[in-house]
mmCIF file of C-alpha atoms and ligand atoms in Angstrom:
data_model
loop_
_atom_site.group_PDB
_atom_site.id
_atom_site.type_symbol
_atom_site.label_atom_id
_atom_site.label_comp_id
_atom_site.label_asym_id
_atom_site.label_seq_id
_atom_site.Cartn_x
_atom_site.Cartn_y
_atom_site.Cartn_z
ATOM 1 C CA MET A 16 77.106 105.847 142.714
ATOM 2 C CA LYS A 17 78.777 103.408 140.366
ATOM 3 C CA LYS A 18 82.235 104.520 139.265
ATOM 4 C CA ASP A 19 83.375 104.122 135.652
ATOM 5 C CA LEU A 20 85.935 101.381 135.600
ATOM 6 C CA PRO A 21 88.663 101.177 132.948
ATOM 7 C CA PRO A 22 87.868 98.494 130.318
ATOM 8 C CA ALA A 23 88.952 95.057 131.426
ATOM 9 C CA SER A 24 92.210 94.311 129.696
ATOM 10 C CA VAL A 25 92.224 91.071 127.739
ATOM 11 C CA ALA A 26 95.294 88.974 128.341
ATOM 12 C CA SER A 27 97.463 88.236 125.331
ATOM 13 C CA SER A 28 97.138 84.761 123.843
ATOM 14 C CA ILE A 29 98.308 82.435 121.097
ATOM 15 C CA THR A 30 95.992 79.917 119.488
ATOM 16 C CA SER A 31 96.679 77.513 116.641
ATOM 17 C CA ARG A 32 94.755 75.471 114.102
ATOM 18 C CA SER A 33 95.454 73.350 111.064
ATOM 19 C CA PHE A 34 95.824 75.287 107.791
ATOM 20 C CA GLY A 35 95.891 72.202 105.573
ATOM 21 C CA THR A 36 98.584 70.109 103.948
ATOM 22 C CA THR A 37 101.003 71.140 101.198
ATOM 23 C CA ALA A 38 101.042 69.412 97.801
ATOM 24 C CA GLU A 39 104.128 67.563 99.103
ATOM 25 C CA GLY A 40 102.211 66.321 102.161
ATOM 26 C CA ARG A 41 103.600 68.677 104.843
ATOM 27 C CA LYS A 42 101.163 69.756 107.545
ATOM 28 C CA VAL A 43 100.733 73.512 107.906
ATOM 29 C CA THR A 44 99.605 75.291 111.070
ATOM 30 C CA GLN A 45 98.180 78.772 111.516
ATOM 31 C CA TYR A 46 99.029 80.632 114.730
ATOM 32 C CA THR A 47 97.001 83.619 115.876
ATOM 33 C CA LEU A 48 98.684 86.048 118.242
ATOM 34 C CA ALA A 49 96.398 88.396 120.177
ATOM 35 C CA ASN A 50 97.793 91.228 122.272
ATOM 36 C CA GLY A 51 95.953 92.782 125.207
ATOM 37 C CA ASN A 52 94.383 95.519 123.016
ATOM 38 C CA GLY A 53 92.323 93.397 120.671
ATOM 39 C CA ALA A 54 94.811 93.454 117.782
ATOM 40 C CA THR A 55 95.563 90.070 116.207
ATOM 41 C CA VAL A 56 97.961 88.662 113.653
ATOM 42 C CA SER A 57 97.701 85.228 112.050
ATOM 43 C CA ILE A 58 100.802 83.544 110.694
ATOM 44 C CA ILE A 59 101.232 80.206 108.928
ATOM 45 C CA ASP A 60 104.450 78.230 109.143
ATOM 46 C CA TYR A 61 104.310 77.873 105.315
ATOM 47 C CA GLY A 62 106.549 80.716 104.089
ATOM 48 C CA GLY A 63 106.392 82.491 107.475
ATOM 49 C CA THR A 64 103.330 84.082 105.905
ATOM 50 C CA ILE A 65 101.081 86.629 107.600
ATOM 51 C CA THR A 66 97.558 85.685 106.575
ATOM 52 C CA SER A 67 95.626 88.299 108.571
ATOM 53 C CA LEU A 68 96.355 91.415 110.636
ATOM 54 C CA LYS A 69 93.543 93.152 112.496
ATOM 55 C CA VAL A 70 94.051 96.655 113.876
ATOM 56 C CA PRO A 71 91.619 99.384 115.000
ATOM 57 C CA ASP A 72 90.530 102.518 113.146
ATOM 58 C CA ARG A 73 90.074 105.891 114.825
ATOM 59 C CA ARG A 74 86.750 104.765 116.330
ATOM 60 C CA GLY A 75 88.155 101.481 117.587
ATOM 61 C CA LYS A 76 86.659 99.382 114.783
ATOM 62 C CA PHE A 77 88.934 96.510 113.741
ATOM 63 C CA ALA A 78 89.636 95.498 110.147
ATOM 64 C CA ASP A 79 91.975 93.046 108.486
ATOM 65 C CA VAL A 80 94.532 95.265 106.711
ATOM 66 C CA VAL A 81 96.478 92.676 104.689
ATOM 67 C CA LEU A 82 95.609 90.860 101.469
ATOM 68 C CA GLY A 83 95.719 87.078 101.541
ATOM 69 C CA PHE A 84 94.027 83.752 100.960
ATOM 70 C CA SER A 85 91.956 81.417 103.090
ATOM 71 C CA LYS A 86 93.340 78.279 101.400
ATOM 72 C CA LEU A 87 96.886 76.937 101.543
ATOM 73 C CA ALA A 88 96.769 75.786 97.893
ATOM 74 C CA ASP A 89 96.296 79.417 96.809
ATOM 75 C CA TYR A 90 99.477 80.417 98.681
ATOM 76 C CA GLU A 91 101.282 77.532 96.987
ATOM 77 C CA THR A 92 100.158 78.244 93.441
ATOM 78 C CA LYS A 93 98.935 81.796 92.872
ATOM 79 C CA SER A 94 100.342 84.093 95.508
ATOM 80 C CA PRO A 95 102.177 87.227 94.347
ATOM 81 C CA TYR A 96 104.173 86.919 97.607
ATOM 82 C CA PHE A 97 101.209 87.907 99.846
ATOM 83 C CA GLY A 98 102.451 88.365 103.438
ATOM 84 C CA CYS A 99 105.464 86.114 103.100
ATOM 85 C CA LEU A 100 109.009 86.047 104.347
ATOM 86 C CA VAL A 101 111.198 86.735 101.325
ATOM 87 C CA GLY A 102 114.625 85.103 101.028
ATOM 88 C CA ARG A 103 117.369 84.049 100.565
ATOM 89 C CA PHE A 104 117.608 87.176 98.444
ATOM 90 C CA GLY A 105 114.755 89.672 98.282
ATOM 91 C CA ASN A 106 114.175 91.624 95.067
ATOM 92 C CA ARG A 107 115.877 91.157 91.713
ATOM 93 C CA ILE A 108 119.296 89.907 90.673
ATOM 94 C CA ALA A 109 120.014 90.778 87.036
ATOM 95 C CA ASN A 110 120.036 87.686 84.819
ATOM 96 C CA GLY A 111 120.282 85.617 88.009
ATOM 97 C CA ILE A 112 124.059 86.056 87.958
ATOM 98 C CA PHE A 113 126.437 87.291 90.652
ATOM 99 C CA LYS A 114 130.108 86.892 91.543
ATOM 100 C CA LEU A 115 131.407 86.079 94.976
ATOM 101 C CA GLU A 116 135.064 85.501 95.921
ATOM 102 C CA GLY A 117 135.961 85.139 92.243
ATOM 103 C CA LYS A 118 133.310 82.515 91.483
ATOM 104 C CA THR A 119 130.271 83.132 89.258
ATOM 105 C CA TYR A 120 126.921 81.856 90.534
ATOM 106 C CA ARG A 121 123.895 81.314 88.297
ATOM 107 C CA LEU A 122 120.476 81.304 89.915
ATOM 108 C CA PRO A 123 117.275 80.009 88.352
ATOM 109 C CA VAL A 124 115.568 82.878 86.530
ATOM 110 C CA ASN A 125 111.888 83.400 87.426
ATOM 111 C CA ASN A 126 111.018 86.991 86.493
ATOM 112 C CA GLY A 127 111.719 87.892 82.850
ATOM 113 C CA PRO A 128 115.501 87.748 82.642
ATOM 114 C CA ASN A 129 115.945 88.075 86.432
ATOM 115 C CA SER A 130 115.937 86.058 89.619
ATOM 116 C CA LEU A 131 113.250 87.481 91.926
ATOM 117 C CA HIS A 132 112.825 86.921 95.680
ATOM 118 C CA GLY A 133 115.190 83.946 95.978
ATOM 119 C CA GLY A 134 113.631 81.762 93.257
ATOM 120 C CA ARG A 135 111.553 79.007 94.840
ATOM 121 C CA GLY A 136 112.441 80.771 98.043
ATOM 122 C CA PHE A 137 111.740 80.992 101.751
ATOM 123 C CA ASP A 138 108.094 81.814 100.980
ATOM 124 C CA LYS A 139 107.633 78.280 99.617
ATOM 125 C CA VAL A 140 109.031 76.212 102.493
ATOM 126 C CA VAL A 141 107.573 75.072 105.801
ATOM 127 C CA TRP A 142 109.350 76.651 108.787
ATOM 128 C CA ASN A 143 109.630 75.229 112.300
ATOM 129 C CA ALA A 144 107.430 77.356 114.539
ATOM 130 C CA LYS A 145 107.441 77.858 118.290
ATOM 131 C CA PRO A 146 104.889 80.115 120.007
ATOM 132 C CA VAL A 147 106.198 82.135 122.968
ATOM 133 C CA LEU A 148 104.302 84.487 125.288
ATOM 134 C CA ALA A 149 107.054 87.084 125.585
ATOM 135 C CA LYS A 150 107.096 90.170 127.790
ATOM 136 C CA GLN A 151 106.697 92.519 124.814
ATOM 137 C CA GLY A 152 103.699 90.545 123.556
ATOM 138 C CA PRO A 153 102.785 87.191 122.017
ATOM 139 C CA SER A 154 105.428 85.926 119.661
ATOM 140 C CA LEU A 155 106.160 83.201 117.092
ATOM 141 C CA LYS A 156 109.719 82.023 116.573
ATOM 142 C CA LEU A 157 110.319 80.536 113.128
ATOM 143 C CA ASP A 158 113.449 78.789 111.965
ATOM 144 C CA TYR A 159 114.633 77.216 108.755
ATOM 145 C CA VAL A 160 117.889 75.719 107.498
ATOM 146 C CA SER A 161 118.545 76.452 103.829
ATOM 147 C CA LYS A 162 120.951 73.865 102.425
ATOM 148 C CA ASP A 163 124.218 74.666 100.697
ATOM 149 C CA GLY A 164 123.328 75.136 97.016
ATOM 150 C CA GLU A 165 119.579 75.549 97.598
ATOM 151 C CA GLU A 166 118.187 77.658 94.726
ATOM 152 C CA GLY A 167 121.781 78.198 93.596
ATOM 153 C CA TYR A 168 123.112 80.024 96.674
ATOM 154 C CA PRO A 169 126.326 78.909 98.399
ATOM 155 C CA GLY A 170 126.498 77.969 102.090
ATOM 156 C CA THR A 171 124.158 76.354 104.582
ATOM 157 C CA LEU A 172 122.149 79.249 105.959
ATOM 158 C CA LYS A 173 120.481 78.945 109.362
ATOM 159 C CA VAL A 174 117.706 81.506 109.616
ATOM 160 C CA THR A 175 115.440 82.567 112.460
ATOM 161 C CA ALA A 176 112.561 85.005 112.244
ATOM 162 C CA THR A 177 110.725 86.096 115.363
ATOM 163 C CA TYR A 178 107.363 87.794 114.870
ATOM 164 C CA THR A 179 105.916 89.645 117.889
ATOM 165 C CA LEU A 180 102.640 91.518 118.181
ATOM 166 C CA THR A 181 103.653 93.957 120.882
ATOM 167 C CA ASN A 182 101.337 95.455 123.435
ATOM 168 C CA LYS A 183 101.837 98.784 121.610
ATOM 169 C CA ASN A 184 100.188 97.451 118.426
ATOM 170 C CA GLU A 185 103.481 96.919 116.660
ATOM 171 C CA LEU A 186 104.200 93.965 114.440
ATOM 172 C CA LYS A 187 107.875 93.394 115.110
ATOM 173 C CA LEU A 188 109.873 91.085 112.839
ATOM 174 C CA VAL A 189 113.418 90.164 113.865
ATOM 175 C CA TYR A 190 115.561 88.175 111.438
ATOM 176 C CA ARG A 191 118.912 86.503 112.118
ATOM 177 C CA ALA A 192 121.026 84.295 109.852
ATOM 178 C CA LYS A 193 124.365 82.501 109.956
ATOM 179 C CA THR A 194 126.248 80.739 107.191
ATOM 180 C CA ASP A 195 129.045 78.180 106.930
ATOM 181 C CA LYS A 196 130.346 79.539 103.580
ATOM 182 C CA THR A 197 130.441 83.072 102.221
ATOM 183 C CA THR A 198 127.045 83.848 100.718
ATOM 184 C CA ILE A 199 124.593 86.678 100.043
ATOM 185 C CA VAL A 200 121.471 87.376 102.116
ATOM 186 C CA ASN A 201 118.656 89.903 101.800
ATOM 187 C CA LEU A 202 115.537 89.014 103.783
ATOM 188 C CA THR A 203 112.352 91.050 103.902
ATOM 189 C CA HIS A 204 108.621 90.948 104.554
ATOM 190 C CA HIS A 205 106.025 91.181 101.791
ATOM 191 C CA SER A 206 102.581 92.049 103.217
ATOM 192 C CA TYR A 207 100.252 93.919 100.877
ATOM 193 C CA PHE A 208 98.519 96.496 103.083
ATOM 194 C CA ASN A 209 95.257 98.323 102.630
ATOM 195 C CA LEU A 210 94.572 100.402 105.728
ATOM 196 C CA SER A 211 90.870 100.779 104.919
ATOM 197 C CA GLY A 212 90.615 97.008 105.103
ATOM 198 C CA GLN A 213 91.659 94.314 102.654
ATOM 199 C CA GLY A 214 89.398 93.969 99.625
ATOM 200 C CA THR A 215 87.880 97.459 99.913
ATOM 201 C CA GLY A 216 89.366 98.835 96.693
ATOM 202 C CA ASP A 217 92.535 100.625 95.647
ATOM 203 C CA ILE A 218 95.076 102.276 97.921
ATOM 204 C CA LEU A 219 95.455 105.543 95.979
ATOM 205 C CA ASP A 220 94.040 107.760 98.762
ATOM 206 C CA HIS A 221 96.605 106.626 101.343
ATOM 207 C CA LEU A 222 98.933 109.441 102.381
ATOM 208 C CA VAL A 223 102.538 108.333 102.288
ATOM 209 C CA THR A 224 105.676 109.873 103.767
ATOM 210 C CA ILE A 225 109.042 108.308 102.940
ATOM 211 C CA TYR A 226 111.934 109.679 104.995
ATOM 212 C CA SER A 227 114.350 109.632 102.112
ATOM 213 C CA ASP A 228 115.764 112.079 99.607
ATOM 214 C CA LYS A 229 117.251 109.505 97.240
ATOM 215 C CA PHE A 230 116.144 106.462 95.298
ATOM 216 C CA THR A 231 117.711 103.909 92.941
ATOM 217 C CA PRO A 232 116.182 104.233 89.444
ATOM 218 C CA VAL A 233 115.771 101.072 87.367
ATOM 219 C CA ASN A 234 115.949 100.028 83.731
ATOM 220 C CA GLN A 235 113.085 98.473 81.755
ATOM 221 C CA HIS A 236 113.804 95.102 83.414
ATOM 222 C CA GLN A 237 113.395 96.680 86.877
ATOM 223 C CA ILE A 238 117.118 96.365 87.593
ATOM 224 C CA PRO A 239 118.821 99.390 89.209
ATOM 225 C CA THR A 240 120.984 101.352 86.815
ATOM 226 C CA GLY A 241 123.444 101.830 89.697
ATOM 227 C CA LYS A 242 122.690 105.536 90.025
ATOM 228 C CA ILE A 243 121.525 106.960 93.350
ATOM 229 C CA THR A 244 119.288 109.877 92.375
ATOM 230 C CA SER A 245 117.694 112.773 94.250
ATOM 231 C CA VAL A 246 113.908 112.575 94.569
ATOM 232 C CA LYS A 247 113.659 116.359 94.308
ATOM 233 C CA GLY A 248 111.239 117.486 91.623
ATOM 234 C CA THR A 249 110.175 113.903 90.806
ATOM 235 C CA PRO A 250 107.037 111.851 91.615
ATOM 236 C CA PHE A 251 109.331 109.915 93.993
ATOM 237 C CA ASP A 252 109.512 112.808 96.449
ATOM 238 C CA PHE A 253 107.414 111.646 99.419
ATOM 239 C CA ARG A 254 109.248 113.766 102.003
ATOM 240 C CA LYS A 255 105.898 115.439 102.733
ATOM 241 C CA PRO A 256 102.725 113.326 103.147
ATOM 242 C CA THR A 257 101.341 112.769 99.617
ATOM 243 C CA ALA A 258 98.512 110.609 98.352
ATOM 244 C CA ILE A 259 99.806 107.574 96.460
ATOM 245 C CA GLY A 260 97.486 108.445 93.574
ATOM 246 C CA ASP A 261 98.572 112.080 93.188
ATOM 247 C CA ARG A 262 101.390 111.495 90.704
ATOM 248 C CA ILE A 263 101.312 107.736 90.046
ATOM 249 C CA ASN A 264 99.950 108.131 86.493
ATOM 250 C CA GLU A 265 102.383 110.865 85.424
ATOM 251 C CA LYS A 266 104.267 110.308 82.181
ATOM 252 C CA ASN A 267 107.505 109.561 83.966
ATOM 253 C CA GLU A 268 109.883 106.965 82.520
ATOM 254 C CA GLN A 269 110.484 105.286 85.908
ATOM 255 C CA LEU A 270 106.752 105.029 86.656
ATOM 256 C CA MET A 271 106.139 103.652 83.173
ATOM 257 C CA PHE A 272 108.856 100.967 83.528
ATOM 258 C CA THR A 273 107.221 99.759 86.760
ATOM 259 C CA LYS A 274 103.509 100.524 86.018
ATOM 260 C CA GLY A 275 103.330 102.577 89.227
ATOM 261 C CA TYR A 276 105.662 102.736 92.229
ATOM 262 C CA ASP A 277 108.027 99.798 92.518
ATOM 263 C CA GLN A 278 111.387 101.341 93.381
ATOM 264 C CA ASN A 279 113.893 101.255 96.207
ATOM 265 C CA TRP A 280 114.340 104.354 98.354
ATOM 266 C CA VAL A 281 117.555 104.991 100.303
ATOM 267 C CA ALA A 282 116.725 105.257 104.012
ATOM 268 C CA ASP A 283 117.814 108.536 105.564
ATOM 269 C CA LYS A 284 119.538 107.082 108.641
ATOM 270 C CA PRO A 285 122.823 105.411 109.532
ATOM 271 C CA ALA A 286 123.123 101.799 108.304
ATOM 272 C CA GLY A 287 122.154 99.164 110.846
ATOM 273 C CA HIS A 288 120.323 101.666 113.066
ATOM 274 C CA LEU A 289 116.667 101.179 113.848
ATOM 275 C CA GLY A 290 114.863 104.229 112.484
ATOM 276 C CA ILE A 291 111.676 105.341 110.810
ATOM 277 C CA ILE A 292 111.597 104.799 107.050
ATOM 278 C CA ALA A 293 108.000 105.558 106.107
ATOM 279 C CA LYS A 294 104.592 106.518 107.452
ATOM 280 C CA VAL A 295 101.209 105.830 105.869
ATOM 281 C CA GLU A 296 97.865 107.312 106.839
ATOM 282 C CA GLU A 297 94.484 106.352 105.441
ATOM 283 C CA PRO A 298 92.326 109.466 105.870
ATOM 284 C CA GLN A 299 88.856 107.852 106.074
ATOM 285 C CA SER A 300 89.589 105.182 108.684
ATOM 286 C CA GLY A 301 92.306 107.198 110.421
ATOM 287 C CA ARG A 302 94.548 104.122 110.556
ATOM 288 C CA VAL A 303 98.246 104.988 110.567
ATOM 289 C CA MET A 304 101.164 102.652 109.918
ATOM 290 C CA GLU A 305 104.799 103.542 110.515
ATOM 291 C CA VAL A 306 107.573 101.454 108.991
ATOM 292 C CA ILE A 307 110.690 101.251 111.137
ATOM 293 C CA SER A 308 113.753 99.238 110.228
ATOM 294 C CA THR A 309 117.484 98.715 110.463
ATOM 295 C CA GLU A 310 117.722 98.196 106.685
ATOM 296 C CA PRO A 311 119.436 100.734 104.377
ATOM 297 C CA GLY A 312 116.615 100.733 101.786
ATOM 298 C CA VAL A 313 112.929 100.149 101.278
ATOM 299 C CA GLN A 314 111.044 98.867 98.245
ATOM 300 C CA PHE A 315 107.725 100.690 97.928
ATOM 301 C CA TYR A 316 105.466 98.682 95.621
ATOM 302 C CA THR A 317 101.887 99.710 94.830
ATOM 303 C CA GLY A 318 100.392 96.406 93.676
ATOM 304 C CA ASN A 319 100.801 97.264 89.984
ATOM 305 C CA PHE A 320 100.756 93.605 88.966
ATOM 306 C CA LEU A 321 97.409 92.914 90.639
ATOM 307 C CA ASP A 322 94.798 92.809 87.890
ATOM 308 C CA GLY A 323 91.590 91.339 89.304
ATOM 309 C CA SER A 324 92.547 87.777 88.407
ATOM 310 C CA ILE A 325 93.110 86.815 92.052
ATOM 311 C CA THR A 326 90.288 86.178 94.507
ATOM 312 C CA GLY A 327 91.396 86.256 98.119
ATOM 313 C CA LYS A 328 89.938 85.998 101.627
ATOM 314 C CA TRP A 329 86.154 86.306 101.946
ATOM 315 C CA GLY A 330 85.794 86.194 98.163
ATOM 316 C CA LYS A 331 87.431 89.606 97.736
ATOM 317 C CA VAL A 332 88.778 90.264 94.244
ATOM 318 C CA TYR A 333 92.133 92.020 94.254
ATOM 319 C CA GLY A 334 92.348 94.553 91.451
ATOM 320 C CA PHE A 335 95.000 96.940 90.153
ATOM 321 C CA ARG A 336 96.728 98.704 93.076
ATOM 322 C CA HIS A 337 94.479 97.242 95.768
ATOM 323 C CA GLY A 338 97.432 96.823 98.151
ATOM 324 C CA PHE A 339 100.853 98.368 98.774
ATOM 325 C CA CYS A 340 104.056 96.902 100.197
ATOM 326 C CA PHE A 341 106.853 98.495 102.174
ATOM 327 C CA GLU A 342 109.694 96.007 102.063
ATOM 328 C CA PRO A 343 112.693 97.225 104.095
ATOM 329 C CA GLN A 344 115.763 95.582 102.551
ATOM 330 C CA HIS A 345 119.186 96.025 101.026
ATOM 331 C CA PHE A 346 119.081 97.496 97.531
ATOM 332 C CA PRO A 347 117.940 95.342 94.586
ATOM 333 C CA ASP A 348 120.713 93.621 92.628
ATOM 334 C CA ALA A 349 123.196 94.722 95.337
ATOM 335 C CA PRO A 350 125.705 91.925 94.540
ATOM 336 C CA ASN A 351 126.233 93.515 91.099
ATOM 337 C CA HIS A 352 126.744 97.120 92.335
ATOM 338 C CA ARG A 353 129.864 98.000 94.288
ATOM 339 C CA ASN A 354 128.370 101.334 95.380
ATOM 340 C CA PHE A 355 125.385 99.664 97.113
ATOM 341 C CA PRO A 356 125.603 98.448 100.738
ATOM 342 C CA SER A 357 126.978 94.910 100.767
ATOM 343 C CA THR A 358 124.737 91.859 101.149
ATOM 344 C CA VAL A 359 127.656 89.463 101.694
ATOM 345 C CA LEU A 360 127.530 87.270 104.807
ATOM 346 C CA ARG A 361 130.653 85.393 105.905
ATOM 347 C CA PRO A 362 131.069 82.490 108.347
ATOM 348 C CA GLY A 363 131.313 83.810 111.904
ATOM 349 C CA GLU A 364 129.126 86.848 111.148
ATOM 350 C CA THR A 365 125.443 87.223 112.072
ATOM 351 C CA TYR A 366 122.986 88.746 109.614
ATOM 352 C CA LYS A 367 120.587 91.024 111.532
ATOM 353 C CA ASN A 368 117.486 92.796 110.316
ATOM 354 C CA THR A 369 114.597 94.254 112.311
ATOM 355 C CA ILE A 370 111.363 95.478 110.718
ATOM 356 C CA ILE A 371 108.549 97.067 112.738
ATOM 357 C CA TYR A 372 105.118 97.996 111.379
ATOM 358 C CA ARG A 373 103.613 100.241 114.066
ATOM 359 C CA PHE A 374 99.864 100.898 114.011
ATOM 360 C CA SER A 375 98.161 103.928 115.557
ATOM 361 C CA LYS A 376 95.378 106.410 114.863
ATOM 362 C CA ALA A 377 95.488 109.762 113.093
ATOM 363 C CA LYS A 378 95.001 112.785 115.339
HETATM 364 C C1 GLA B 9 108.232 92.999 94.703
HETATM 365 C C2 GLA B 9 108.712 93.542 93.429
HETATM 366 C C3 GLA B 9 107.574 93.759 92.499
HETATM 367 C C4 GLA B 9 106.749 92.530 92.328
HETATM 368 C C5 GLA B 9 106.330 92.019 93.674
HETATM 369 C C6 GLA B 9 105.626 90.704 93.539
HETATM 370 O O1 GLA B 9 107.642 93.954 95.445
HETATM 371 O O2 GLA B 9 109.446 94.723 93.602
HETATM 372 O O3 GLA B 9 108.063 94.159 91.244
HETATM 373 O O4 GLA B 9 107.491 91.553 91.669
HETATM 374 O O5 GLA B 9 107.425 91.867 94.504
HETATM 375 O O6 GLA B 9 104.627 90.710 92.559
#
């Protein structure tokens, strides 16, 4: 009698192909990492951008769970930060102004009165990329040197970002940076997820847990007021799994300022320690994503600025709230708030940030 054999395990691999040429004539390459379980992630060296991420549902059916484009020109001209590496400073800096060691710095303003996501930032440059078949899984090591004064920030900043698709279906992002002058740094990742599959509609049915009892409310310009407020009794209380759509349309001043969720939660764990920040479950597909990070905060953004004007991969039209982001980071506008964890990096120090998106199935 023939015995049932375990399924043949597919070895992990890394393949690459051309992803076009930038308007400035730089060649861009897409790398696809495949782990032994059939999960894949595609990354382009333009902006360290994740262009596709395929993970299984509860029946083992794979879907691409991130929004994105099939053409480089779309990433260059119309991307609302789909899948990119955000830096030198993720999130908003009020009026683009901050003080450091007694000097005032003025950054180019690109979001109403604010500087958002580092100006023409790390999402708009071509990184050096080196594929590595590491023990944990296939990996891509990216590096970039941001010049002293680039986009208004002081100091030459040497950045590395290592993306690994582990054999446990985790997308692990490890960031390191060093500077030669005192500067500010706040790097993060900006994938828009839809766990039922990209382009399948809105994300309002996803059940979200955020392991946090405090958040940082904002003003009408989406700049933190400086207060650190309890989530208790507010639509920001996600301590128990709650559908995104349950309270998103409540007449709440914070939700109205941001047209949905777009706030920073304070992670309930010691600073610098790797710990769980959030968990998302999509009930139909059974896909589950946990967000694990060393960062002290997380921006939860529900795609409130998507409005159907963008057509992405496979001709999918991305409408209002068709994707959500969990961006582990230091708090927005941190350089202008003494009570927020510091984002200052000095020569001799190493900036460290680890973000893990772990995929599994609901029980
Ligand atoms: C971040 C911000 C949002 C929005 C997106 C990009 O998540 O918090 O307000 O600007 O980036 O559209």
